[in-house]
PDB file of C-alpha atoms in Angstrom:
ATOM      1  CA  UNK D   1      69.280  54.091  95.511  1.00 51.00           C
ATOM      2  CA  UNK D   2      71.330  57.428  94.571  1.00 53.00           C
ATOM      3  CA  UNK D   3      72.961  57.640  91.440  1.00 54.00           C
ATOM      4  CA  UNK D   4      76.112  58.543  93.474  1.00 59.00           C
ATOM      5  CA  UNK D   5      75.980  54.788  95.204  1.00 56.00           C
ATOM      6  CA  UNK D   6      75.675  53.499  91.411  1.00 59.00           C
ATOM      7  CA  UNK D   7      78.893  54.859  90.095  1.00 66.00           C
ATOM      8  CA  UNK D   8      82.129  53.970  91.229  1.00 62.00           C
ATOM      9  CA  UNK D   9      84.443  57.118  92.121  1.00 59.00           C
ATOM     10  CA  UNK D  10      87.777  56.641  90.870  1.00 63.00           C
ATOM     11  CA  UNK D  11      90.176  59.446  90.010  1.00 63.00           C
ATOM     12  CA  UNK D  12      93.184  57.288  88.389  1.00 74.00           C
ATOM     13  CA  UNK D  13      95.003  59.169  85.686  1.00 80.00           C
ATOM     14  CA  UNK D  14      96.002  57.239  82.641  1.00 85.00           C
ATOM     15  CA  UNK D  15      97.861  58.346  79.526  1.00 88.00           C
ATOM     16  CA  UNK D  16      97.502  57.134  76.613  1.00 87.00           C
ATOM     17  CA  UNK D  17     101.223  56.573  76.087  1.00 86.00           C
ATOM     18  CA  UNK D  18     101.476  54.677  79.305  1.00 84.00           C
ATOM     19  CA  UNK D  19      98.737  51.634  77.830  1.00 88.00           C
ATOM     20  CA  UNK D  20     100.600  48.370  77.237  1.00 89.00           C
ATOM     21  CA  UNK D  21      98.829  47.793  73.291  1.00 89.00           C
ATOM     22  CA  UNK D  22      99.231  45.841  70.237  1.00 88.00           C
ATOM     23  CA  UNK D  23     100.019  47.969  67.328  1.00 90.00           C
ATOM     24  CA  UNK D  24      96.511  46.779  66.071  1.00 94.00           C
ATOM     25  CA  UNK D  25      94.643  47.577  69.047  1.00 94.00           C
ATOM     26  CA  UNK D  26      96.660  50.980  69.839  1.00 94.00           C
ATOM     27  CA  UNK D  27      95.834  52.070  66.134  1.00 96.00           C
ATOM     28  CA  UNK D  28      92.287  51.431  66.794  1.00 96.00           C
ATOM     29  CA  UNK D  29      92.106  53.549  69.746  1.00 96.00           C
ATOM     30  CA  UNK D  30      93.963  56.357  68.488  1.00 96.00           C
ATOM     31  CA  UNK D  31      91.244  56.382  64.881  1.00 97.00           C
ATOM     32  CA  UNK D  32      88.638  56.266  67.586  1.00 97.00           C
ATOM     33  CA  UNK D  33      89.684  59.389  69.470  1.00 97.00           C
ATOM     34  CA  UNK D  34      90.621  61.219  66.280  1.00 97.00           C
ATOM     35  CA  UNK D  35      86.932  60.630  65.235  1.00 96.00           C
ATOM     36  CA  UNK D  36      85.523  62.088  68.294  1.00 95.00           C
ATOM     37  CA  UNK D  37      88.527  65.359  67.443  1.00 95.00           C
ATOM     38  CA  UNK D  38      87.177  66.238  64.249  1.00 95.00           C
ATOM     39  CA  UNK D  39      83.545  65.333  65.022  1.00 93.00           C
ATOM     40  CA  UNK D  40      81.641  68.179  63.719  1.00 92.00           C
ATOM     41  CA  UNK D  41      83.715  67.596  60.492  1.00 95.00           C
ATOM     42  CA  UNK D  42      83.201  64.370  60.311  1.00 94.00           C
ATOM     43  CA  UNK D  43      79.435  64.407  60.669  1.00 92.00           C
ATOM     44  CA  UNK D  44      79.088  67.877  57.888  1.00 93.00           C
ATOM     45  CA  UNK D  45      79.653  64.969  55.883  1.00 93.00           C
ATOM     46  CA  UNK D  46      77.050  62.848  56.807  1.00 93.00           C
ATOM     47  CA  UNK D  47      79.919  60.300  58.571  1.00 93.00           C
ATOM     48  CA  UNK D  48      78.631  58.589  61.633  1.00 92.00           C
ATOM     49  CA  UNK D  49      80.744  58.571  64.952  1.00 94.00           C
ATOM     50  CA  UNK D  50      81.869  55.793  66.175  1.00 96.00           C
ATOM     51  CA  UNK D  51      80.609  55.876  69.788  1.00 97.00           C
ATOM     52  CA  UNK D  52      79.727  52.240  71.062  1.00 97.00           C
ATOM     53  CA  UNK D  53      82.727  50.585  71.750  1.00 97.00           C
ATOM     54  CA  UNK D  54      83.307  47.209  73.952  1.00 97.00           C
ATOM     55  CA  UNK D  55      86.575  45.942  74.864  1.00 97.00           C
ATOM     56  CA  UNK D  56      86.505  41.788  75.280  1.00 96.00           C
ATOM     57  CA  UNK D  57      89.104  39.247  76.623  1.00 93.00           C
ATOM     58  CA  UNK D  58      91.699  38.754  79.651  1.00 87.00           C
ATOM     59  CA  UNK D  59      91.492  40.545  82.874  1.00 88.00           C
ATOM     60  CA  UNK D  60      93.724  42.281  84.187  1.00 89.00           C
ATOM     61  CA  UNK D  61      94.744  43.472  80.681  1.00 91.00           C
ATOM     62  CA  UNK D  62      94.007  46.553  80.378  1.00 91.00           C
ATOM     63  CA  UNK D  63      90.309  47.310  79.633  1.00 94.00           C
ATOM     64  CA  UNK D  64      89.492  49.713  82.758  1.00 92.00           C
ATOM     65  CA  UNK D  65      93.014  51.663  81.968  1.00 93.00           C
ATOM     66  CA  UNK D  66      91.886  51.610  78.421  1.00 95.00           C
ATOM     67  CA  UNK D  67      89.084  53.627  79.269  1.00 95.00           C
ATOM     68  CA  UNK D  68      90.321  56.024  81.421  1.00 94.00           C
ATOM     69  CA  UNK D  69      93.196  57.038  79.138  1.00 95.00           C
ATOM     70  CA  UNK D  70      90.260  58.070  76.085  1.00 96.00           C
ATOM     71  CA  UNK D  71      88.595  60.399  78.996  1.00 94.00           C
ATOM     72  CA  UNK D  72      91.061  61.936  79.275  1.00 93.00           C
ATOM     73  CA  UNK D  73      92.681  62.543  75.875  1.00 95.00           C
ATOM     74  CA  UNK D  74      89.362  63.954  75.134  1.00 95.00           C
ATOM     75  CA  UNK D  75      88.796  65.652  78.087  1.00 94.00           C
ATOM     76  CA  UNK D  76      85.675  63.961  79.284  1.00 94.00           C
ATOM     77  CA  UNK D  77      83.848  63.368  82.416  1.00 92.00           C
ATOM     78  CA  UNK D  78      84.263  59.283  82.797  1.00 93.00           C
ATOM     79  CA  UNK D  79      81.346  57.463  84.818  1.00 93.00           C
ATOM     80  CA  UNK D  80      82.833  53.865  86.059  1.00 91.00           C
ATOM     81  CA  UNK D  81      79.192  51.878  86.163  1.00 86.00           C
ATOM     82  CA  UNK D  82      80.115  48.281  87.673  1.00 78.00           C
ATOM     83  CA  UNK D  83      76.979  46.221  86.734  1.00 79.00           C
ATOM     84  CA  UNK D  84      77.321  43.292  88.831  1.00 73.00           C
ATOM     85  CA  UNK D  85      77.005  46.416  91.125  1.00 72.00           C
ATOM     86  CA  UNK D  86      74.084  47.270  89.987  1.00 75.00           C
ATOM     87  CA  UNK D  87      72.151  44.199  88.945  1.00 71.00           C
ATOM     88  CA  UNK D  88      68.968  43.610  91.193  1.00 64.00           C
ATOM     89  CA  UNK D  89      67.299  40.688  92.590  1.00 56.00           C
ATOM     90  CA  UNK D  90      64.399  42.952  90.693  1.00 64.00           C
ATOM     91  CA  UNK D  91      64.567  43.216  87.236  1.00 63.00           C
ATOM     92  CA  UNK D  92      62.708  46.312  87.277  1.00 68.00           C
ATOM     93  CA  UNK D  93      64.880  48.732  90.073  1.00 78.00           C
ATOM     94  CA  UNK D  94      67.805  47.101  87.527  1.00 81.00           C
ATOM     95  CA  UNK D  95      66.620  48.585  84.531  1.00 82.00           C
ATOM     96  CA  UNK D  96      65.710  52.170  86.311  1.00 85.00           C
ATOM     97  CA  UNK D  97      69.289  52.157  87.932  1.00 85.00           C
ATOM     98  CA  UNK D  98      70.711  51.717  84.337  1.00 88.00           C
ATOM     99  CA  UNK D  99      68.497  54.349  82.585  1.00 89.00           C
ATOM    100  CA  UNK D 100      69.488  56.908  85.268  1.00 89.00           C
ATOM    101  CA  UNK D 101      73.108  56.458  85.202  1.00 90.00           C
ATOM    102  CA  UNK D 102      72.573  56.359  80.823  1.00 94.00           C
ATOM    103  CA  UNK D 103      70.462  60.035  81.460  1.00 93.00           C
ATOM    104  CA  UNK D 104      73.661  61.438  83.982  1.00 93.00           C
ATOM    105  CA  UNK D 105      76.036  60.208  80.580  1.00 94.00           C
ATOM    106  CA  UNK D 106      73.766  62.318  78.142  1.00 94.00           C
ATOM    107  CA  UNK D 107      73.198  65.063  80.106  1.00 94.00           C
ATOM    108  CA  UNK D 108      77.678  64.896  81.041  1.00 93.00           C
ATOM    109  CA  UNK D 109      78.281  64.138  77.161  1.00 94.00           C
ATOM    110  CA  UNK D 110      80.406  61.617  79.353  1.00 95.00           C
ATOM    111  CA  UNK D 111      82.647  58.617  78.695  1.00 96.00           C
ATOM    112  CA  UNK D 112      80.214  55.835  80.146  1.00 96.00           C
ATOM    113  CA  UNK D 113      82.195  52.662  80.626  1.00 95.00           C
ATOM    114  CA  UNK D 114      80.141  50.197  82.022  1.00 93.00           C
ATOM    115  CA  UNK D 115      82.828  47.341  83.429  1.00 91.00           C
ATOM    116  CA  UNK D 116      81.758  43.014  84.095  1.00 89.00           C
ATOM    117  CA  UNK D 117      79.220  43.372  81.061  1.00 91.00           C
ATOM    118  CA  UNK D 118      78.576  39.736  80.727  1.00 87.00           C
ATOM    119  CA  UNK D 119      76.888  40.580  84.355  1.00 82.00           C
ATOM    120  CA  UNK D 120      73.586  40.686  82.180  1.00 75.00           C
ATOM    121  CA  UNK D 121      74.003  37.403  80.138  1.00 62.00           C
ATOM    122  CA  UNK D 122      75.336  35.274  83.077  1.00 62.00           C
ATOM    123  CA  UNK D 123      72.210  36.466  85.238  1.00 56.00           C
ATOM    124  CA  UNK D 124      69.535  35.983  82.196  1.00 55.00           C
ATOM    125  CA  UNK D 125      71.380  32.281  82.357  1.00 53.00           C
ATOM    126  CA  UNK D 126      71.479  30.961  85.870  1.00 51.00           C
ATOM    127  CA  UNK D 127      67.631  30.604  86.452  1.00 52.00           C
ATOM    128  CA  UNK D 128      65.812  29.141  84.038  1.00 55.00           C
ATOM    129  CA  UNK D 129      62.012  31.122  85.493  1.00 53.00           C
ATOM    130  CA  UNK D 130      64.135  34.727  85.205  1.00 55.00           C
ATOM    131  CA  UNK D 131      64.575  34.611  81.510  1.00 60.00           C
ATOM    132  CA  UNK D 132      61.637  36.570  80.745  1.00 67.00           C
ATOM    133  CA  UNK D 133      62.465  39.041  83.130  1.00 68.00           C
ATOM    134  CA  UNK D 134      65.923  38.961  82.335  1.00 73.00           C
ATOM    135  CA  UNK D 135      65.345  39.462  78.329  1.00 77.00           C
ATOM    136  CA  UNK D 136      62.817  42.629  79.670  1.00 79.00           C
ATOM    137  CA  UNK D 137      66.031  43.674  81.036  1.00 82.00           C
ATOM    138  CA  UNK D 138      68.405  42.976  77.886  1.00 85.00           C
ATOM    139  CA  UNK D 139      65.729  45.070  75.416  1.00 87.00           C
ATOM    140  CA  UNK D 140      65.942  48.048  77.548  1.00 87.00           C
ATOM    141  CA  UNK D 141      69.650  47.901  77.694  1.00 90.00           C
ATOM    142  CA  UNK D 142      69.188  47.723  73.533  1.00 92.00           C
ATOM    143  CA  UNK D 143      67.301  50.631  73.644  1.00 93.00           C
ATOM    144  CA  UNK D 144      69.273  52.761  75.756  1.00 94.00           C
ATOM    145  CA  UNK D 145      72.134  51.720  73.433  1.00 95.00           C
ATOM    146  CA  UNK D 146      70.574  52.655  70.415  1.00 95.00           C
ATOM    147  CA  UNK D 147      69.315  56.000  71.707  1.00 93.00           C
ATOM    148  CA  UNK D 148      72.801  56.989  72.511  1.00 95.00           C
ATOM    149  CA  UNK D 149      73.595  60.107  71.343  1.00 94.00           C
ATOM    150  CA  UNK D 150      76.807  60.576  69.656  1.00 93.00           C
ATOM    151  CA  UNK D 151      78.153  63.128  72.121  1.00 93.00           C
ATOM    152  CA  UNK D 152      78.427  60.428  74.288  1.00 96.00           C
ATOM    153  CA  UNK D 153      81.054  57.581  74.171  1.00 97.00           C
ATOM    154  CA  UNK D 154      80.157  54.165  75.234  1.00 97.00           C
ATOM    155  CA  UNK D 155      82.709  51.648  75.974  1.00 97.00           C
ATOM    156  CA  UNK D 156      81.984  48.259  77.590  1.00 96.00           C
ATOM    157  CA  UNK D 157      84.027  45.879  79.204  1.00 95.00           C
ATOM    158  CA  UNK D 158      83.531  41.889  79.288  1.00 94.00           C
ATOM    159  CA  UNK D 159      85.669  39.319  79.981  1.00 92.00           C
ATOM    160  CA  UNK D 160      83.449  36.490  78.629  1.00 90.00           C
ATOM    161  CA  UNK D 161      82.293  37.778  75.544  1.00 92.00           C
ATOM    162  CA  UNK D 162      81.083  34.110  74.391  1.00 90.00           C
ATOM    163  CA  UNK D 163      77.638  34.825  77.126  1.00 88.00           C
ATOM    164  CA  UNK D 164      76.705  38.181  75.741  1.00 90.00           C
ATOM    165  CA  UNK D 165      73.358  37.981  73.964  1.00 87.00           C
ATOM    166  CA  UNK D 166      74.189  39.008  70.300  1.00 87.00           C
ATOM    167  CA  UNK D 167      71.939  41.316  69.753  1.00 88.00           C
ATOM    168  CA  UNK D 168      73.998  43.516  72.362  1.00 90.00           C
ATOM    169  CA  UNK D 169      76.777  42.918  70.757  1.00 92.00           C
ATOM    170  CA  UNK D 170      75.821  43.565  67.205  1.00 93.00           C
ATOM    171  CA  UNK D 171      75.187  47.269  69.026  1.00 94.00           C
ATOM    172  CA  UNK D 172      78.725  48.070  69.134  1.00 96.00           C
ATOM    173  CA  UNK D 173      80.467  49.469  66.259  1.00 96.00           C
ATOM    174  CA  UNK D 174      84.037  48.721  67.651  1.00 97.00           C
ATOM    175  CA  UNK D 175      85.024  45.733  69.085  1.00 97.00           C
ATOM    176  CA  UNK D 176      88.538  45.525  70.532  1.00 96.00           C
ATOM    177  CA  UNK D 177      90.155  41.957  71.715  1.00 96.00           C
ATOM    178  CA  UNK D 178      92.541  42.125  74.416  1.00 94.00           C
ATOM    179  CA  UNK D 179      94.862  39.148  74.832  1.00 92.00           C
ATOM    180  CA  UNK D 180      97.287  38.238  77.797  1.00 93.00           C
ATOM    181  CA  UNK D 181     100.418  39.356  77.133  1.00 93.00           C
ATOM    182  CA  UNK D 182     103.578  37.391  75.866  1.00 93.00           C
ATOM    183  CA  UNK D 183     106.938  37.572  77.800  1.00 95.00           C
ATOM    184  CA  UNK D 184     108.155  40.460  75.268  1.00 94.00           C
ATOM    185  CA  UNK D 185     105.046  42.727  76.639  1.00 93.00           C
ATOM    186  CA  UNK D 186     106.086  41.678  79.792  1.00 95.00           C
ATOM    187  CA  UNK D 187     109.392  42.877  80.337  1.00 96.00           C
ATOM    188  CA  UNK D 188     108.719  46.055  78.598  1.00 93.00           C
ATOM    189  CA  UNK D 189     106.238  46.428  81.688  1.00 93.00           C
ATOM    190  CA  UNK D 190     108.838  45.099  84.149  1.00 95.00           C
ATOM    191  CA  UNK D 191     111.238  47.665  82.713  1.00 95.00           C
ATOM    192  CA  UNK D 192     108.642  50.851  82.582  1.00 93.00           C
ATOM    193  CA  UNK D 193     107.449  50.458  85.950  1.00 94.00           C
ATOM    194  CA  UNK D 194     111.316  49.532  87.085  1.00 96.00           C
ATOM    195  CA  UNK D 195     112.572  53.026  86.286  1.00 94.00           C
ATOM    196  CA  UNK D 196     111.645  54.659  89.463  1.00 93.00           C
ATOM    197  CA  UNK D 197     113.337  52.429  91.597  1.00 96.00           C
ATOM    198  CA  UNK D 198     117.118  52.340  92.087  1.00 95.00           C
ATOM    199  CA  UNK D 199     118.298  48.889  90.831  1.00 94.00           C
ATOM    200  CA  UNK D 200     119.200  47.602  94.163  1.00 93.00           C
ATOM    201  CA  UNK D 201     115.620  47.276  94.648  1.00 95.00           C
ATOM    202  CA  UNK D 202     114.855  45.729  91.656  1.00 96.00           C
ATOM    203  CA  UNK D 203     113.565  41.690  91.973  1.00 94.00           C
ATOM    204  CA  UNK D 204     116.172  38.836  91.226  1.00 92.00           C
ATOM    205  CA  UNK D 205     112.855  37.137  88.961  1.00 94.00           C
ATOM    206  CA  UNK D 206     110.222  38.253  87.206  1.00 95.00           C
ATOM    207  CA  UNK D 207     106.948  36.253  86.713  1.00 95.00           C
ATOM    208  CA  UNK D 208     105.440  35.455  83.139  1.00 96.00           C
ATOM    209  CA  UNK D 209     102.526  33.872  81.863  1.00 94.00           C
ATOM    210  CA  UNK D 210     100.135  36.312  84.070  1.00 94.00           C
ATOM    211  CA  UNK D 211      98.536  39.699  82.933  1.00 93.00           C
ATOM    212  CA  UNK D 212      99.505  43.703  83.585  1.00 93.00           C
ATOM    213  CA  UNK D 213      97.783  43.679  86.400  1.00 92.00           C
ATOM    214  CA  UNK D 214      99.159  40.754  88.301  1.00 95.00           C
ATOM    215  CA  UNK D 215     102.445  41.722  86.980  1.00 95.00           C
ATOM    216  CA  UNK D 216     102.271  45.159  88.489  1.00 94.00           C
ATOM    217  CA  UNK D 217     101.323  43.538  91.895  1.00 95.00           C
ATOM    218  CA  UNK D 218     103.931  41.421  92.130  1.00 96.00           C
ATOM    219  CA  UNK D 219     106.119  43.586  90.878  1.00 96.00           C
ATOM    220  CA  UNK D 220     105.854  46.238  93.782  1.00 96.00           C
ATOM    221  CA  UNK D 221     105.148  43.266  96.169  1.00 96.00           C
ATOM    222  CA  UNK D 222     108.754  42.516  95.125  1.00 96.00           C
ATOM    223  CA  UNK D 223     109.864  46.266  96.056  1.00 96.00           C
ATOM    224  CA  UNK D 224     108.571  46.475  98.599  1.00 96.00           C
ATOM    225  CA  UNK D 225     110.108  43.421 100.436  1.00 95.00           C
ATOM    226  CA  UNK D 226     113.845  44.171  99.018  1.00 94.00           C
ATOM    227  CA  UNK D 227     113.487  48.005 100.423  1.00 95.00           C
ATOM    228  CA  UNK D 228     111.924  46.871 104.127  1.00 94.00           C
ATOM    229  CA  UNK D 229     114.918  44.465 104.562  1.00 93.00           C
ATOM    230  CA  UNK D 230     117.169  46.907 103.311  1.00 90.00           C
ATOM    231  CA  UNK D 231     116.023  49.285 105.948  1.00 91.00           C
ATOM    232  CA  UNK D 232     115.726  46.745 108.390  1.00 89.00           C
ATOM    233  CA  UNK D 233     119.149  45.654 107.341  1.00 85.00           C
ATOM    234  CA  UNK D 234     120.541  49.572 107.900  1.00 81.00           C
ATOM    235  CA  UNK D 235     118.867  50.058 111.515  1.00 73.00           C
ATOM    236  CA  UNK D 236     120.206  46.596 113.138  1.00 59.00           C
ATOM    237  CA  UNK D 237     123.440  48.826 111.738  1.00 53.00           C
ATOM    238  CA  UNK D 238     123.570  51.583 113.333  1.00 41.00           C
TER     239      UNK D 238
END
């Protein structure tokens, strides 16, 4: 398989500003990319970088976006690696695929976010005669972790962090919960992505209890219906 079949091509822009995050989790991220800044400062004094990073929790919360926004802040190639993608019915091709996309990283100094994590615990868990294989599979994943250099930023996604095998875990020097947001976070989303729209357009409800994402897509589901009948409404007119 080609590397270029491994990595998903995406060319979203994110800004930082425009992430939806708790003051604790937006204070993280901003330490985080002022480490990577002042990098060759930081390690003059014998500091280590924080480079391994995994966001955990919700989807649809804003993990992917999270990622995206970093790259670009600091102006980094980003490779999107999908690993339910890229898992293999064998073990071995799995473990090459990941150790080639790892080399393109190093050889990028890249932003690797690798996205459905818990892809490797759930597999190593659903046969009981694949767990050798599957723990094969888990060590070299440790390995490539560990030989990480700091030039490159690793950031993992997972939305069932409770699967993981620990020892991954234990790998990453930042860990960053993401929870679903409350109806506060909500309408400051309803009223950011509102702006563009004249208010005419704007839905009669809004929907709680749900995350950014299916927020968003209702939202402009919403939009979308009030400016078709208004359209429709304006040619039966005329």
């Amino acid at each position: 398989m080609n590397i270029q079949d491994l990595i998903i091509k995406d060319s979203e822009h994110v800004e930082l500003n425009d992430l939806f995050l708790g003051d604790d989790n937006r204070e993280r991220i901003h330490q985080l990319i002022k480490e990577h800044r002042y990098r060759e400062d930081l390690l003059r004094f014998g500091l280590p970088l924080t480079h391994k990073v995994l966001l955990h929790g919700s989807s649809g919360c804003g993990k992917t976006s999270t990622a995206k926004a970093i790259a670009g802040v600091l102006n980094k190639p980003l490779i999107l690696l999908n690993l339910s993608n890229v898992v293999n019915a064998r073990i071995g091709e799995t473990s090459q695929n990941i150790k080639r996309v790892f080399d393109r990283a190093r050889r990028d100094e890249a932003v690797l976010f690798l996205d459905e994590f818990d892809q490797l615990g759930k597999a190593r868990g659903e046969d009981e005669n694949d767990v050798g294989e599957m723990r094969r599979l888990v060590n070299s994943l440790i390995q490539l972790i560990d030989y990480l250099p700091q030039e490159v930023l690793l950031i993992a996604a997972t939305n069932h962090l409770s699967i993981l095998d620990t020892a991954l875990i234990r790998r990453f020097q930042l860990r960053i919960p993401y929870e679903m947001p409350d109806n506060q976070a909500l309408d400051l989303f309803y009223e950011s992505l509102l702006e563009r729209f004249p208010d005419e357009l704007h839905p009669q409800r809004r929907l709680y209890r749900v995350s950014f994402a299916e927020a968003k897509d209702y939202l402009f589901s919403m939009v979308k219906s009030n400016l078709i009948a208004k359209l429709e409404m304006k040619g039966r007119t005329l």
